[in-house]
Amino acid sequence: MPSLFRIGGYLVFFWSNENGEPIHVHVAKGKPSPNATKIWLTRSGQCIVANNTGRIPQSDLNELMDIISAQFFLICRKWKEHFCVEEIQFFC
């Protein structure tokens, strides 16, 4: 499970077994958790919240999504490296 970066007290990461899902990240307070919030990346470089099971407050979530969008190319590169794929599937 690769950790990508920290934003404040939040960890942005991938789970290692994503079963061919489109590119996304998980965000959890402190350390990885099965109840982490899931955020899809879109082809245009934006983010869509798949679920907020981590119950991240909306103001924090908005800031996190802005930063995740700004790190789009880094996340895509890390996704390709970790999952050994040439092309990335996007949610939309």
mmCIF file of C-alpha atoms in Angstrom:
data_model
loop_
_atom_site.group_PDB
_atom_site.id
_atom_site.type_symbol
_atom_site.label_atom_id
_atom_site.label_comp_id
_atom_site.label_asym_id
_atom_site.label_seq_id
_atom_site.Cartn_x
_atom_site.Cartn_y
_atom_site.Cartn_z
ATOM 1 C CA MET A 1 0.000 0.000 0.000
ATOM 2 C CA PRO A 2 1.933 3.003 -1.236
ATOM 3 C CA SER A 3 1.609 6.286 0.605
ATOM 4 C CA LEU A 4 1.711 9.226 -1.785
ATOM 5 C CA PHE A 5 1.920 12.238 0.519
ATOM 6 C CA ARG A 6 0.549 13.864 3.662
ATOM 7 C CA ILE A 7 -1.622 16.942 3.821
ATOM 8 C CA GLY A 8 -1.807 18.190 7.371
ATOM 9 C CA GLY A 9 -2.818 15.151 9.401
ATOM 10 C CA TYR A 10 -4.259 13.314 6.367
ATOM 11 C CA LEU A 11 -2.513 10.536 4.467
ATOM 12 C CA VAL A 12 -3.177 10.134 0.724
ATOM 13 C CA PHE A 13 -2.536 6.583 -0.474
ATOM 14 C CA PHE A 14 -3.464 3.655 -2.756
ATOM 15 C CA TRP A 15 -4.511 0.207 -1.642
ATOM 16 C CA SER A 16 -2.373 -2.423 -3.371
ATOM 17 C CA ASN A 17 -5.258 -4.561 -4.630
ATOM 18 C CA GLU A 18 -7.658 -2.269 -6.465
ATOM 19 C CA ASN A 19 -9.133 -4.975 -8.747
ATOM 20 C CA GLY A 20 -8.837 -3.000 -11.983
ATOM 21 C CA GLU A 21 -10.734 0.049 -10.716
ATOM 22 C CA PRO A 22 -10.249 3.456 -12.351
ATOM 23 C CA ILE A 23 -7.557 5.671 -10.834
ATOM 24 C CA HIS A 24 -8.375 6.968 -7.368
ATOM 25 C CA VAL A 25 -6.814 7.711 -4.005
ATOM 26 C CA HIS A 26 -7.846 7.042 -0.453
ATOM 27 C CA VAL A 27 -7.527 9.645 2.291
ATOM 28 C CA ALA A 28 -7.447 8.876 6.002
ATOM 29 C CA LYS A 29 -6.632 10.808 9.138
ATOM 30 C CA GLY A 30 -3.320 9.611 10.556
ATOM 31 C CA LYS A 31 -2.887 6.152 9.057
ATOM 32 C CA PRO A 32 -4.506 3.942 6.406
ATOM 33 C CA SER A 33 -7.943 2.662 7.334
ATOM 34 C CA PRO A 34 -10.565 0.485 5.636
ATOM 35 C CA ASN A 35 -12.956 3.388 6.289
ATOM 36 C CA ALA A 36 -10.850 5.866 4.315
ATOM 37 C CA THR A 37 -12.494 8.398 2.047
ATOM 38 C CA LYS A 38 -12.222 7.469 -1.655
ATOM 39 C CA ILE A 39 -11.628 10.119 -4.333
ATOM 40 C CA TRP A 40 -11.743 9.424 -8.082
ATOM 41 C CA LEU A 41 -9.461 11.314 -10.464
ATOM 42 C CA THR A 42 -10.995 12.410 -13.753
ATOM 43 C CA ARG A 43 -9.387 12.614 -17.180
ATOM 44 C CA SER A 44 -9.514 16.427 -16.928
ATOM 45 C CA GLY A 45 -7.467 16.403 -13.703
ATOM 46 C CA GLN A 46 -10.342 17.074 -11.347
ATOM 47 C CA CYS A 47 -11.592 15.002 -8.400
ATOM 48 C CA ILE A 48 -14.911 13.428 -7.499
ATOM 49 C CA VAL A 49 -15.691 12.051 -4.043
ATOM 50 C CA ALA A 50 -16.684 8.397 -4.409
ATOM 51 C CA ASN A 51 -17.468 8.160 -0.701
ATOM 52 C CA ASN A 52 -16.616 10.018 2.469
ATOM 53 C CA THR A 53 -16.679 7.073 4.842
ATOM 54 C CA GLY A 54 -13.744 8.700 6.660
ATOM 55 C CA ARG A 55 -16.163 11.517 7.573
ATOM 56 C CA ILE A 56 -13.720 14.233 6.602
ATOM 57 C CA PRO A 57 -15.258 17.661 7.301
ATOM 58 C CA GLN A 58 -16.343 19.394 4.080
ATOM 59 C CA SER A 59 -13.916 22.307 4.455
ATOM 60 C CA ASP A 60 -10.995 19.878 4.853
ATOM 61 C CA LEU A 61 -12.289 17.734 2.001
ATOM 62 C CA ASN A 62 -12.465 20.746 -0.342
ATOM 63 C CA GLU A 63 -8.864 21.657 0.472
ATOM 64 C CA LEU A 64 -7.708 18.050 0.089
ATOM 65 C CA MET A 65 -9.375 17.783 -3.313
ATOM 66 C CA ASP A 66 -7.689 20.998 -4.493
ATOM 67 C CA ILE A 67 -4.289 19.626 -3.490
ATOM 68 C CA ILE A 68 -4.989 16.180 -4.975
ATOM 69 C CA SER A 69 -5.988 17.849 -8.260
ATOM 70 C CA ALA A 70 -2.759 19.872 -8.186
ATOM 71 C CA GLN A 71 -0.809 16.614 -7.785
ATOM 72 C CA PHE A 72 -2.628 14.910 -10.699
ATOM 73 C CA PHE A 73 0.516 14.107 -12.723
ATOM 74 C CA LEU A 74 2.405 12.774 -9.708
ATOM 75 C CA ILE A 75 -0.530 10.531 -8.761
ATOM 76 C CA CYS A 76 -0.871 9.253 -12.339
ATOM 77 C CA ARG A 77 2.847 8.447 -12.510
ATOM 78 C CA LYS A 78 2.769 6.633 -9.162
ATOM 79 C CA TRP A 79 -0.368 4.697 -10.223
ATOM 80 C CA LYS A 80 1.350 3.496 -13.407
ATOM 81 C CA GLU A 81 4.479 2.498 -11.496
ATOM 82 C CA HIS A 82 2.664 0.705 -8.690
ATOM 83 C CA PHE A 83 0.091 -1.140 -10.795
ATOM 84 C CA CYS A 84 2.469 -1.714 -13.748
ATOM 85 C CA VAL A 85 0.088 -0.276 -16.338
ATOM 86 C CA GLU A 86 0.802 1.703 -19.499
ATOM 87 C CA GLU A 87 -2.598 3.381 -19.688
ATOM 88 C CA ILE A 88 -4.776 4.678 -16.890
ATOM 89 C CA GLN A 89 -8.528 4.126 -16.724
ATOM 90 C CA PHE A 90 -10.424 7.161 -15.458
ATOM 91 C CA PHE A 91 -13.809 7.330 -13.730
ATOM 92 C CA CYS A 92 -14.883 9.903 -16.325
#
